[in-house]
Amino acid sequence: MKECTLSNRIHCRTEYAALKRVLVAKPSFMKISTVINETQKHYEDVNIDIPRALDQHDTFVHVLKEHGAEVVELSAHPELHEQVFTRDIAFVIHDQLFVASMNEEVRLEETSLLKEWLYENSIPFQEPFPSSIEGGDVLIDGKTIWIGISGRTSQKSIETLREQLPSYTIEPLDLEDDILHLDCVFNIISDHTALVYPPAFTDSGLDKLQSRFQLIPVTREEQFHMGPNVLSIEEGKLISLPQNQRLNDELHSKGFQVIPIDFSEIIKSGGSFRCCTLPLLRSSD
């Protein structure tokens, strides 16, 4: 068995412990070519300013490195216009990495490139899913896994994950039809606190979340600007859009340190900071 080193170790048990190693991809060929979510409909005509997107992404990566994360970049492929959203193509649950099953044809090749990288780096992975499941719908809460039932993640694959992880509690959450992924409307930012856009959920789903977390609701406008899709880089510290000033002030009032980074070009395609990172290793303290 290959010795476990930082380069091939994987472990994530929360969404907010200190980020140690993360996989990203530059938006070098980012483009809205085929509209595959509601946000893209609003920006299809203006599309993506790639030099601006690259500048914003570079700033984001610089901040991650400044805070101690090893940032690994997958090579950008000219035909993969959504590749910047590395969160969707896999997810780590404690010490297991699951390669996602992508719903959209334009994104299928992304998982092939990921698997090549995993093989090259001797990182074991699983891909047991019979139908679609994407990492943006999977949030880790210790031994509880919250999963959005969306147009990208099926009940069948959720049941498969439940069979794979019998010692975990799998909590499915039905989402409204216009919601892309769970992390667009819900994000866990501490052991007891989460961001939520309430209209995205059924009454029973919202009740489940309220029984577990102190919820910070976001407005419709903040949700459109990816308010819930912050990225925690260590406990109590997260990256958020400066455009969501009301939400950032609310987070600050509750003791969180907010690092504002402009990501306005990248969110045109329907994702923000969490979407653009695939954490491989977070602190287990």
XYZ file of N, CA and C in Angstrom:
855
model
N 0.849 -1.196 0.000
C 0.000 0.000 0.000
C 0.883 1.245 0.000
N 0.513 2.216 -0.830
C 1.309 3.441 -0.932
C 1.200 4.235 0.361
N 2.337 4.747 0.841
C 2.340 5.546 2.054
C 1.470 6.790 1.856
N 0.676 7.111 2.871
C -0.200 8.282 2.790
C 0.600 9.540 3.100
N 0.706 10.435 2.155
C 1.383 11.711 2.333
C 0.373 12.823 2.101
N 0.813 14.063 2.320
C -0.089 15.194 2.083
C -0.569 15.202 0.646
N 0.290 14.732 -0.280
C -0.056 14.812 -1.693
C -1.185 13.865 -2.090
N -1.373 12.757 -1.324
C -2.444 11.841 -1.710
C -3.470 11.619 -0.599
N -3.327 12.332 0.494
C -4.276 12.186 1.594
C -5.544 12.978 1.299
N -6.689 12.393 1.614
C -7.962 13.093 1.491
C -8.723 12.958 2.807
N -9.354 14.036 3.234
C -10.197 13.974 4.427
C -10.944 15.299 4.596
N -12.251 15.220 4.601
C -13.105 16.387 4.876
C -14.303 15.909 5.690
N -14.440 16.407 6.905
C -15.574 16.017 7.741
C -16.537 17.179 7.999
N -16.147 18.379 7.589
C -17.034 19.538 7.695
C -16.844 20.422 6.466
N -17.684 21.451 6.398
C -17.582 22.450 5.334
C -16.773 23.671 5.756
N -16.286 23.695 7.007
C -15.735 24.945 7.522
C -14.397 24.799 8.243
N -13.877 23.589 8.446
C -12.549 23.443 9.053
C -11.493 24.026 8.117
N -10.314 24.303 8.663
C -9.255 24.949 7.889
C -8.946 24.172 6.618
N -8.960 24.883 5.507
C -8.733 24.284 4.193
C -7.234 24.066 3.986
N -6.848 22.804 3.732
C -5.436 22.464 3.593
C -5.023 22.167 2.151
N -5.917 21.537 1.390
C -5.589 21.205 -0.007
C -6.863 21.252 -0.820
N -6.788 21.876 -1.986
C -7.999 22.103 -2.765
C -7.678 22.069 -4.252
N -8.635 21.570 -5.022
C -8.479 21.441 -6.469
C -9.303 22.516 -7.165
N -8.662 23.239 -8.079
C -9.338 24.285 -8.841
C -9.000 24.139 -10.323
N -9.698 24.914 -11.153
C -9.376 24.996 -12.587
C -9.588 26.432 -13.036
N -8.646 26.970 -13.774
C -8.767 28.343 -14.256
C -9.925 28.479 -15.252
N -10.584 29.635 -15.274
C -11.661 29.871 -16.244
C -11.122 30.313 -17.602
N -10.077 29.650 -18.076
C -9.376 30.076 -19.291
C -10.246 29.996 -20.541
N -11.217 29.078 -20.536
C -12.073 28.890 -21.707
C -13.545 28.991 -21.320
N -13.801 29.750 -20.277
C -15.154 29.890 -19.749
C -16.053 30.590 -20.773
N -17.224 30.014 -20.995
C -18.147 30.578 -21.981
C -19.532 29.984 -21.755
N -20.552 30.811 -21.937
C -21.916 30.288 -21.917
C -22.248 29.888 -23.348
N -22.036 28.619 -23.642
C -22.277 28.126 -25.002
C -23.631 27.443 -25.104
N -23.922 26.595 -24.119
C -25.225 25.955 -23.996
C -25.780 26.331 -22.635
N -26.921 26.995 -22.600
C -27.503 27.431 -21.326
C -27.958 26.209 -20.541
N -27.379 26.026 -19.332
C -27.704 24.841 -18.539
C -28.187 25.184 -17.129
N -28.430 26.466 -16.849
C -29.038 26.837 -15.568
C -29.720 28.198 -15.696
N -30.490 28.548 -14.672
C -31.300 29.768 -14.714
C -30.444 31.029 -14.768
N -29.331 31.042 -14.045
C -28.479 32.235 -14.015
C -27.936 32.552 -15.398
N -27.515 31.535 -16.122
C -26.932 31.758 -17.442
C -27.910 32.414 -18.412
N -29.197 32.201 -18.219
C -30.194 32.818 -19.095
C -30.098 34.337 -19.066
N -29.712 34.882 -17.917
C -29.633 36.336 -17.763
C -28.382 36.921 -18.413
N -27.367 36.090 -18.663
C -26.082 36.589 -19.147
C -25.661 36.004 -20.488
N -26.557 35.263 -21.122
C -26.201 34.595 -22.374
C -25.741 35.595 -23.431
N -26.396 36.744 -23.513
C -26.063 37.727 -24.558
C -24.732 38.426 -24.288
N -24.469 38.804 -23.031
C -23.207 39.502 -22.729
C -22.055 38.515 -22.577
N -22.360 37.302 -22.136
C -21.407 36.208 -21.962
C -20.284 36.562 -20.985
N -19.151 35.877 -21.083
C -18.086 35.963 -20.081
C -16.890 36.736 -20.627
N -16.438 37.709 -19.858
C -15.190 38.413 -20.155
C -14.064 37.570 -19.539
N -13.401 36.760 -20.366
C -12.438 35.792 -19.846
C -11.247 36.460 -19.137
N -10.627 37.517 -19.690
C -9.528 38.153 -18.945
C -9.961 38.637 -17.557
N -11.158 39.160 -17.461
C -11.651 39.616 -16.153
C -11.907 38.429 -15.229
N -12.489 37.375 -15.775
C -12.725 36.169 -14.973
C -11.410 35.593 -14.462
N -10.386 35.582 -15.304
C -9.078 35.070 -14.898
C -8.471 35.915 -13.786
N -8.593 37.243 -13.898
C -8.073 38.133 -12.849
C -8.767 37.856 -11.515
N -10.098 37.706 -11.561
C -10.846 37.446 -10.335
C -10.473 36.098 -9.735
N -10.316 35.107 -10.579
C -9.943 33.776 -10.102
C -8.533 33.777 -9.519
N -7.608 34.490 -10.152
C -6.240 34.584 -9.643
C -6.217 35.219 -8.251
N -7.020 36.253 -8.059
C -7.109 36.899 -6.742
C -7.625 35.919 -5.700
N -8.647 35.175 -6.070
C -9.232 34.162 -5.189
C -8.191 33.117 -4.796
N -7.471 32.584 -5.769
C -6.452 31.567 -5.504
C -5.342 32.137 -4.619
N -4.957 33.378 -4.861
C -3.920 34.023 -4.046
C -4.346 34.074 -2.577
N -5.603 34.411 -2.328
C -6.104 34.476 -0.952
C -6.103 33.090 -0.312
N -6.491 32.071 -1.067
C -6.456 30.705 -0.542
C -5.037 30.328 -0.111
N -4.072 30.629 -0.961
C -2.681 30.301 -0.643
C -2.187 31.111 0.558
N -2.562 32.375 0.624
C -2.171 33.225 1.753
C -2.641 32.644 3.087
N -3.741 31.922 3.049
C -4.309 31.358 4.271
C -3.936 29.886 4.464
N -2.899 29.452 3.779
C -2.309 28.160 4.082
C -2.788 26.982 3.268
N -3.627 27.214 2.270
C -4.114 26.104 1.451
C -3.133 25.797 0.324
N -2.897 24.511 0.098
C -2.179 24.084 -1.097
C -3.203 24.039 -2.224
N -3.003 24.838 -3.253
C -3.958 24.928 -4.355
C -3.395 24.171 -5.551
N -4.119 23.141 -5.970
C -3.723 22.324 -7.113
C -4.638 22.675 -8.278
N -4.039 22.934 -9.437
C -4.826 23.339 -10.599
C -4.911 22.204 -11.617
N -6.131 21.849 -11.984
C -6.343 20.963 -13.122
C -6.111 21.759 -14.400
N -5.531 21.143 -15.403
C -5.313 21.831 -16.676
C -6.651 22.165 -17.330
N -6.782 23.406 -17.760
C -8.017 23.835 -18.425
C -8.070 23.281 -19.842
N -9.235 22.781 -20.232
C -9.425 22.185 -21.557
C -10.259 23.138 -22.413
N -9.845 23.418 -23.655
C -10.537 24.415 -24.491
C -12.021 24.142 -24.724
N -12.435 22.888 -24.667
C -13.826 22.565 -24.968
C -14.699 22.420 -23.721
N -14.101 22.604 -22.548
C -14.850 22.429 -21.294
C -15.093 23.797 -20.659
N -16.194 24.410 -21.030
C -16.461 25.801 -20.656
C -16.921 25.969 -19.215
N -17.331 24.874 -18.548
C -17.806 24.948 -17.163
C -16.762 24.402 -16.181
N -15.559 24.174 -16.639
C -14.565 23.440 -15.856
C -14.145 24.170 -14.580
N -14.349 25.473 -14.525
C -13.970 26.229 -13.333
C -14.721 25.741 -12.097
N -15.891 25.110 -12.297
C -16.722 24.682 -11.168
C -16.335 23.261 -10.729
N -15.154 23.148 -10.124
C -14.614 21.841 -9.764
C -15.394 21.161 -8.641
N -16.171 21.911 -7.867
C -16.926 21.288 -6.779
C -17.894 20.227 -7.291
N -18.397 20.422 -8.499
C -19.463 19.558 -8.990
C -18.990 18.169 -9.395
N -17.717 18.017 -9.735
C -17.266 16.776 -10.374
C -16.880 15.679 -9.389
N -16.858 16.006 -8.097
C -16.536 15.006 -7.083
C -16.858 15.577 -5.710
N -16.799 14.725 -4.699
C -16.950 15.210 -3.327
C -16.251 14.234 -2.387
N -15.670 14.787 -1.322
C -14.975 14.000 -0.314
C -15.850 13.927 0.928
N -16.125 12.711 1.381
C -16.856 12.486 2.620
C -15.909 11.759 3.569
N -15.395 12.502 4.558
C -14.372 12.003 5.459
C -13.178 11.514 4.645
N -12.890 10.234 4.593
C -11.679 9.781 3.896
C -11.992 9.056 2.590
N -13.170 9.325 2.023
C -13.535 8.705 0.744
C -13.859 9.786 -0.288
N -13.321 9.594 -1.476
C -13.612 10.510 -2.571
C -14.538 9.815 -3.574
N -15.641 10.465 -3.869
C -16.610 9.952 -4.835
C -16.574 10.824 -6.085
N -16.339 10.211 -7.236
C -16.436 10.935 -8.500
C -17.908 11.051 -8.865
N -18.330 12.248 -9.208
C -19.735 12.518 -9.483
C -20.175 11.903 -10.809
N -21.467 11.846 -10.994
C -22.064 11.440 -12.267
C -22.805 12.650 -12.808
N -22.223 13.284 -13.822
C -22.725 14.575 -14.281
C -24.005 14.425 -15.103
N -24.916 15.361 -14.898
C -26.209 15.302 -15.567
C -26.164 15.880 -16.977
N -25.344 16.920 -17.163
C -25.296 17.618 -18.452
C -24.182 17.062 -19.327
N -24.521 16.795 -20.583
C -23.549 16.211 -21.512
C -22.312 17.076 -21.667
N -22.491 18.403 -21.627
C -21.355 19.300 -21.833
C -20.325 19.204 -20.707
N -20.677 18.524 -19.609
C -19.768 18.441 -18.471
C -19.218 17.029 -18.242
N -19.609 16.076 -19.051
C -19.215 14.689 -18.811
C -17.700 14.498 -18.840
N -17.015 15.146 -19.772
C -15.580 14.930 -19.945
C -14.775 15.455 -18.749
N -15.355 16.354 -17.967
C -14.650 16.896 -16.812
C -14.266 15.796 -15.815
N -15.147 14.826 -15.634
C -14.833 13.753 -14.688
C -13.730 12.829 -15.232
N -13.656 12.689 -16.546
C -12.578 11.877 -17.130
C -11.214 12.494 -16.842
N -11.113 13.811 -16.985
C -9.846 14.493 -16.704
C -9.510 14.414 -15.224
N -10.539 14.517 -14.390
C -10.309 14.390 -12.953
C -9.752 13.007 -12.617
N -10.342 11.968 -13.177
C -9.892 10.608 -12.870
C -8.444 10.383 -13.326
N -8.062 10.970 -14.441
C -6.668 10.881 -14.872
C -5.748 11.477 -13.810
N -6.143 12.632 -13.279
C -5.335 13.296 -12.251
C -5.293 12.461 -10.976
N -6.400 11.868 -10.598
C -6.448 11.033 -9.394
C -5.543 9.807 -9.540
N -5.596 9.181 -10.716
C -4.706 8.040 -10.973
C -3.242 8.457 -10.870
N -2.906 9.579 -11.502
C -1.521 10.054 -11.506
C -1.012 10.338 -10.099
N -1.909 10.730 -9.203
C -1.511 11.111 -7.846
C -1.831 10.031 -6.805
N -2.179 8.830 -7.297
C -2.440 7.676 -6.425
C -3.487 7.978 -5.365
N -4.521 8.712 -5.767
C -5.625 9.018 -4.866
C -6.788 8.086 -5.200
N -7.175 7.220 -4.279
C -8.276 6.285 -4.552
C -9.610 7.017 -4.648
N -10.513 6.463 -5.436
C -11.833 7.079 -5.578
C -12.867 6.012 -5.878
N -14.113 6.397 -5.712
C -15.237 5.531 -6.024
C -16.156 6.247 -7.013
N -16.836 5.484 -7.848
C -17.838 6.043 -8.763
C -18.976 5.027 -8.933
N -19.777 4.856 -7.888
C -20.767 3.776 -7.899
C -22.149 4.174 -8.416
N -22.293 5.390 -8.942
C -23.635 5.944 -9.100
C -24.335 5.510 -10.392
N -25.597 5.095 -10.284
C -26.357 4.618 -11.443
C -26.974 5.745 -12.261
N -27.065 6.930 -11.669
C -27.618 8.097 -12.366
C -26.961 9.337 -11.781
N -27.450 10.501 -12.112
C -26.713 11.723 -11.814
C -26.672 12.065 -10.323
N -25.506 12.529 -9.912
C -25.304 13.156 -8.606
C -24.105 14.080 -8.761
N -24.234 15.327 -8.277
C -23.169 16.312 -8.451
C -22.783 16.901 -7.098
N -21.508 17.261 -6.976
C -20.966 17.695 -5.700
C -21.586 18.948 -5.132
N -22.161 19.788 -5.979
C -22.820 20.983 -5.482
C -24.061 20.691 -4.660
N -24.550 19.457 -4.750
C -25.721 19.041 -3.982
C -25.360 18.313 -2.694
N -24.065 18.179 -2.390
C -23.625 17.370 -1.250
C -22.899 18.254 -0.237
N -23.419 18.321 0.983
C -22.787 19.084 2.058
C -22.526 18.177 3.249
N -21.313 18.321 3.832
C -20.850 17.429 4.887
C -21.033 18.098 6.249
N -21.655 17.362 7.160
C -21.951 17.859 8.504
C -21.603 16.763 9.501
N -20.290 16.476 9.619
C -19.861 15.375 10.466
C -20.337 14.049 9.887
N -21.130 13.319 10.664
C -21.661 12.033 10.208
C -23.015 12.182 9.508
N -23.441 13.409 9.334
C -24.675 13.682 8.578
C -24.305 14.274 7.231
N -24.929 13.769 6.177
C -24.687 14.264 4.820
C -25.998 14.825 4.288
N -26.017 16.120 4.032
C -27.187 16.776 3.456
C -27.067 16.745 1.942
N -28.112 16.293 1.253
C -28.045 16.158 -0.208
C -29.301 16.758 -0.838
N -29.084 17.645 -1.791
C -30.203 18.239 -2.510
C -30.733 17.313 -3.591
N -32.053 17.167 -3.633
C -32.695 16.461 -4.746
C -33.046 17.528 -5.769
N -32.284 17.569 -6.835
C -32.392 18.653 -7.816
C -32.461 18.046 -9.214
N -32.410 18.920 -10.210
C -32.325 18.430 -11.581
C -30.991 17.782 -11.882
N -30.019 17.934 -10.977
C -28.673 17.387 -11.175
C -28.378 16.173 -10.293
N -29.212 15.931 -9.295
C -28.972 14.818 -8.369
C -30.262 14.045 -8.150
N -30.208 12.742 -8.419
C -31.401 11.913 -8.391
C -31.553 11.173 -7.064
N -32.785 10.815 -6.767
C -33.070 10.017 -5.579
C -32.365 8.665 -5.650
N -32.269 8.121 -6.845
C -31.625 6.805 -7.028
C -30.164 6.846 -6.602
N -29.457 7.892 -6.978
C -28.053 7.992 -6.590
C -27.899 8.286 -5.104
N -28.850 9.015 -4.536
C -28.812 9.249 -3.091
C -28.943 7.925 -2.344
N -29.822 7.063 -2.819
C -29.975 5.753 -2.189
C -28.706 4.917 -2.334
N -28.045 5.037 -3.477
C -26.771 4.340 -3.666
C -25.737 4.822 -2.658
N -25.669 6.136 -2.444
C -24.724 6.674 -1.464
C -25.073 6.196 -0.060
N -26.347 6.116 0.243
C -26.775 5.610 1.554
C -26.292 4.165 1.765
N -26.345 3.360 0.709
C -25.857 1.980 0.797
C -24.343 1.939 0.976
N -23.652 2.886 0.344
C -22.193 2.940 0.442
C -21.728 3.403 1.824
N -22.562 4.180 2.503
C -22.181 4.799 3.776
C -23.190 4.440 4.872
N -23.254 3.183 5.259
C -24.285 2.764 6.203
C -24.168 3.385 7.595
N -22.978 3.851 7.961
C -22.794 4.432 9.294
C -23.078 5.933 9.327
N -23.472 6.506 8.195
C -23.781 7.936 8.112
C -25.296 8.146 8.029
N -25.710 9.338 8.409
C -27.107 9.732 8.241
C -27.225 10.564 6.974
N -27.959 10.079 6.008
C -28.167 10.798 4.748
C -29.489 11.551 4.844
N -29.431 12.870 4.669
C -30.618 13.721 4.781
C -30.920 14.376 3.432
N -31.821 13.810 2.643
C -32.195 14.433 1.367
C -33.071 15.670 1.603
N -32.918 16.653 0.729
C -33.702 17.887 0.785
C -34.253 18.186 -0.610
N -35.562 18.174 -0.750
C -36.176 18.536 -2.030
C -35.966 20.015 -2.302
N -35.599 20.334 -3.551
C -35.372 21.719 -3.953
C -36.393 22.128 -5.007
N -36.700 23.412 -5.039
C -37.562 23.944 -6.094
C -36.894 23.738 -7.458
N -37.714 23.639 -8.495
C -37.214 23.259 -9.826
C -36.188 24.227 -10.395
N -36.250 25.505 -10.010
C -35.333 26.486 -10.605
C -33.998 26.588 -9.871
N -33.780 25.750 -8.867
C -32.532 25.785 -8.094
C -31.532 24.815 -8.707
N -30.345 25.318 -8.993
C -29.316 24.504 -9.639
C -28.790 23.416 -8.711
N -28.245 23.825 -7.566
C -27.662 22.901 -6.596
C -28.009 23.343 -5.179
N -27.877 22.422 -4.249
C -28.136 22.740 -2.847
C -27.255 23.873 -2.348
N -25.975 23.915 -2.769
C -25.082 24.946 -2.241
C -25.355 26.336 -2.810
N -26.333 26.447 -3.699
C -26.787 27.765 -4.149
C -27.798 28.367 -3.179
N -28.332 27.527 -2.270
C -29.391 27.993 -1.366
C -29.148 27.586 0.091
N -28.059 26.859 0.351
C -27.774 26.383 1.709
C -26.280 26.152 1.839
N -25.706 26.610 2.968
C -24.285 26.394 3.195
C -24.028 26.376 4.696
N -23.276 25.396 5.154
C -22.939 25.249 6.568
C -21.646 26.009 6.834
N -21.681 26.986 7.749
C -20.503 27.829 7.972
C -19.914 27.687 9.373
N -20.574 26.930 10.236
C -20.005 26.560 11.532
C -20.776 25.361 12.045
N -20.374 24.868 13.200
C -21.044 23.698 13.757
C -22.529 23.953 14.011
N -22.895 25.203 14.219
C -24.280 25.504 14.579
C -24.942 26.545 13.672
N -24.252 26.991 12.631
C -24.763 28.091 11.811
C -24.760 27.724 10.334
N -25.820 28.123 9.632
C -25.891 27.882 8.193
C -26.602 29.034 7.506
N -26.224 29.274 6.257
C -26.924 30.223 5.400
C -28.020 29.491 4.659
N -29.150 30.152 4.445
C -30.254 29.473 3.769
C -31.119 30.477 3.016
N -31.614 30.026 1.875
C -32.623 30.775 1.131
C -33.934 30.005 1.304
N -34.793 30.394 2.229
C -35.951 29.579 2.614
C -36.900 29.188 1.484
N -37.200 30.070 0.505
C -38.163 29.671 -0.532
C -37.735 28.488 -1.383
N -36.470 28.081 -1.305
C -35.989 26.963 -2.126
C -36.427 25.609 -1.590
N -36.950 25.573 -0.348
C -37.193 24.305 0.327
C -38.673 24.071 0.603
N -39.009 22.811 0.788
C -40.339 22.460 1.286
C -40.414 22.830 2.772
N -41.611 22.891 3.306
C -41.768 23.198 4.729
C -41.063 22.164 5.597
N -41.176 20.893 5.229
C -40.541 19.843 6.028
C -39.018 19.922 5.945
N -38.501 20.258 4.756
C -37.062 20.405 4.611
C -36.524 21.561 5.436
N -37.238 22.671 5.420
C -36.823 23.837 6.200
C -36.901 23.544 7.693
N -37.906 22.793 8.101
C -38.019 22.393 9.506
C -36.818 21.569 9.947
N -36.351 20.663 9.060
C -35.171 19.857 9.372
C -33.949 20.744 9.617
N -33.773 21.729 8.736
C -32.620 22.615 8.856
C -32.726 23.476 10.112
N -33.924 23.958 10.411
C -34.119 24.796 11.588
C -33.898 24.025 12.887
N -34.156 22.723 12.850
C -33.949 21.921 14.053
C -32.473 21.624 14.298
N -31.645 21.802 13.290
C -30.212 21.500 13.408
C -29.344 22.751 13.516
N -29.711 23.828 12.819
C -28.848 25.008 12.726
C -29.558 26.285 13.164
N -28.738 27.256 13.551
C -29.194 28.642 13.604
C -29.068 29.171 12.175
N -30.179 29.473 11.553
C -30.184 29.821 10.141
C -30.085 31.325 9.927
N -29.235 31.690 8.983
C -29.143 33.083 8.532
C -29.787 33.143 7.155
N -30.989 33.724 7.047
C -31.650 33.740 5.739
C -31.041 34.769 4.808
N -31.009 34.445 3.526
C -30.586 35.392 2.498
C -31.802 35.816 1.698
N -31.732 36.990 1.107
C -32.837 37.518 0.317
C -32.814 36.927 -1.092
N -33.867 37.198 -1.838
C -33.934 36.718 -3.216
C -32.800 37.304 -4.047
N -32.534 38.598 -3.871
C -31.454 39.240 -4.630
C -30.100 38.651 -4.253
N -29.886 38.404 -2.963
C -28.619 37.812 -2.522
C -28.462 36.393 -3.056
N -29.559 35.657 -3.115
C -29.479 34.312 -3.670
C -29.112 34.354 -5.146
N -29.693 35.310 -5.881
C -29.359 35.449 -7.302
C -27.871 35.742 -7.470
N -27.314 36.512 -6.539
C -25.884 36.833 -6.577
C -25.074 35.848 -5.722
N -25.549 34.631 -5.611
C -24.816 33.525 -5.000
C -24.431 33.792 -3.549
N -25.310 34.461 -2.802
C -25.031 34.763 -1.405
C -24.682 33.552 -0.556
N -25.428 32.441 -0.657
C -25.090 31.278 0.164
C -23.794 30.576 -0.239
N -23.296 30.836 -1.448
C -22.176 30.085 -1.994
C -20.830 30.681 -1.574
N -20.722 30.966 -0.276
C -19.453 31.416 0.281
C -18.519 30.215 0.422
N -17.257 30.478 0.721
C -16.305 29.395 0.988
C -15.644 29.645 2.336
N -15.814 28.708 3.260
C -15.111 28.779 4.536
C -13.686 28.283 4.338
N -12.716 29.084 4.778
C -11.310 28.693 4.626
C -10.693 28.295 5.964
N -11.349 28.653 7.039
C -11.040 28.141 8.372
C -12.221 28.499 9.260
N -12.251 27.944 10.462
C -13.411 28.184 11.315
C -13.542 29.672 11.610
N -14.724 30.203 11.324
C -15.005 31.608 11.593
C -14.531 32.570 10.528
N -13.944 32.062 9.433
C -13.422 32.935 8.378
C -13.893 32.418 7.028
N -14.476 33.301 6.230
C -14.999 32.863 4.940
C -14.848 33.940 3.878
N -14.938 33.505 2.627
C -14.841 34.394 1.468
C -16.242 34.610 0.920
N -16.561 35.875 0.634
C -17.907 36.225 0.182
C -17.820 37.353 -0.836
N -18.891 37.519 -1.594
C -18.938 38.594 -2.583
C -19.147 39.953 -1.912
N -18.394 40.971 -2.297
C -18.618 42.306 -1.726
C -19.988 42.868 -2.087
N -20.565 42.398 -3.192
C -21.879 42.892 -3.609
C -22.977 42.539 -2.611
N -22.762 41.486 -1.827
C -23.759 41.076 -0.830
C -23.446 41.722 0.523
N -23.464 43.056 0.538
C -23.009 43.803 1.710
C -23.890 43.556 2.930
N -25.223 43.524 2.749
C -26.112 43.308 3.893
C -25.801 41.963 4.557
N -25.648 40.932 3.727
C -25.343 39.605 4.251
C -23.986 39.592 4.941
N -23.004 40.233 4.343
C -21.675 40.276 4.950
C -21.697 40.979 6.302
N -22.478 42.054 6.405
C -22.618 42.751 7.683
C -23.272 41.840 8.724
N -24.265 41.078 8.292
C -24.934 40.137 9.189
C -23.955 39.068 9.695
N -23.141 38.556 8.776
C -22.135 37.557 9.164
C -21.134 38.155 10.161
N -20.700 39.368 9.880
C -19.753 40.041 10.778
C -20.355 40.222 12.165
N -21.635 40.572 12.212
C -22.293 40.792 13.503
C -22.395 39.507 14.315
N -22.317 38.381 13.648
C -22.383 37.086 14.332
C -21.002 36.492 14.584
N -19.969 37.305 14.376
C -18.628 36.895 14.757
C -17.772 36.298 13.655
N -18.269 36.307 12.418
C -17.488 35.753 11.317
C -16.593 36.826 10.702
N -15.392 36.418 10.308
C -14.513 37.298 9.546
C -14.797 37.069 8.072
N -15.151 38.131 7.367
C -15.529 38.031 5.962
C -14.435 38.642 5.097
N -13.941 37.865 4.149
C -12.971 38.365 3.168
C -13.726 38.600 1.865
N -13.920 39.862 1.460
C -14.670 40.127 0.228
C -13.777 40.010 -1.009
N -14.238 39.252 -1.984
C -13.528 39.114 -3.260
C -14.547 39.250 -4.378
N -14.243 40.096 -5.349
C -15.143 40.259 -6.495
C -15.066 39.020 -7.384
N -16.209 38.398 -7.610
C -16.300 37.200 -8.447
C -17.432 37.380 -9.452
N -17.749 38.636 -9.726
C -18.961 38.962 -10.487
C -18.950 38.406 -11.902
N -17.783 38.223 -12.497
C -17.731 37.676 -13.853
C -18.009 36.175 -13.842
N -17.478 35.493 -12.855
C -17.627 34.037 -12.786
C -19.043 33.638 -12.403
N -19.699 34.424 -11.539
C -21.044 34.027 -11.121
C -22.056 34.159 -12.255
N -21.686 34.799 -13.349
C -22.592 34.846 -14.510
C -22.949 33.448 -15.014
N -22.081 32.484 -14.758
C -22.323 31.130 -15.253
C -23.009 30.239 -14.224
N -23.359 30.826 -13.056
C -24.180 30.084 -12.110
C -23.470 29.484 -10.928
N -22.265 29.962 -10.604
C -21.552 29.428 -9.443
C -20.611 30.462 -8.865
N -20.239 30.259 -7.602
C -19.340 31.200 -6.941
C -18.215 30.445 -6.231
N -17.830 30.919 -5.049
C -16.593 30.444 -4.426
C -16.635 28.957 -4.072
N -17.729 28.502 -3.465
C -17.797 27.077 -3.130
C -17.797 26.233 -4.400
N -18.517 26.687 -5.408
C -18.588 25.938 -6.671
C -17.217 25.775 -7.324
N -16.331 26.732 -7.092
C -15.043 26.763 -7.790
C -13.928 26.069 -7.019
N -14.275 25.293 -6.000
C -13.255 24.606 -5.209
C -13.704 23.187 -4.899
N -12.789 22.250 -5.050
C -13.010 20.871 -4.614
C -12.040 20.596 -3.481
N -12.497 20.759 -2.227
C -11.598 20.482 -1.093
C -11.226 19.006 -1.034
N -9.944 18.741 -0.922
C -9.443 17.382 -0.745
C -9.055 17.111 0.703
N -8.622 18.166 1.381
C -8.174 17.982 2.751
C -8.511 19.226 3.572
N -9.224 19.003 4.657
C -9.467 20.048 5.652
C -8.926 19.564 6.998
N -8.603 20.499 7.856
C -8.112 20.132 9.165
C -9.114 19.239 9.878
N -8.618 18.240 10.603
C -9.495 17.341 11.346
C -9.531 17.682 12.826
N -8.950 18.849 13.192
C -8.954 19.272 14.595
C -10.376 19.516 15.071
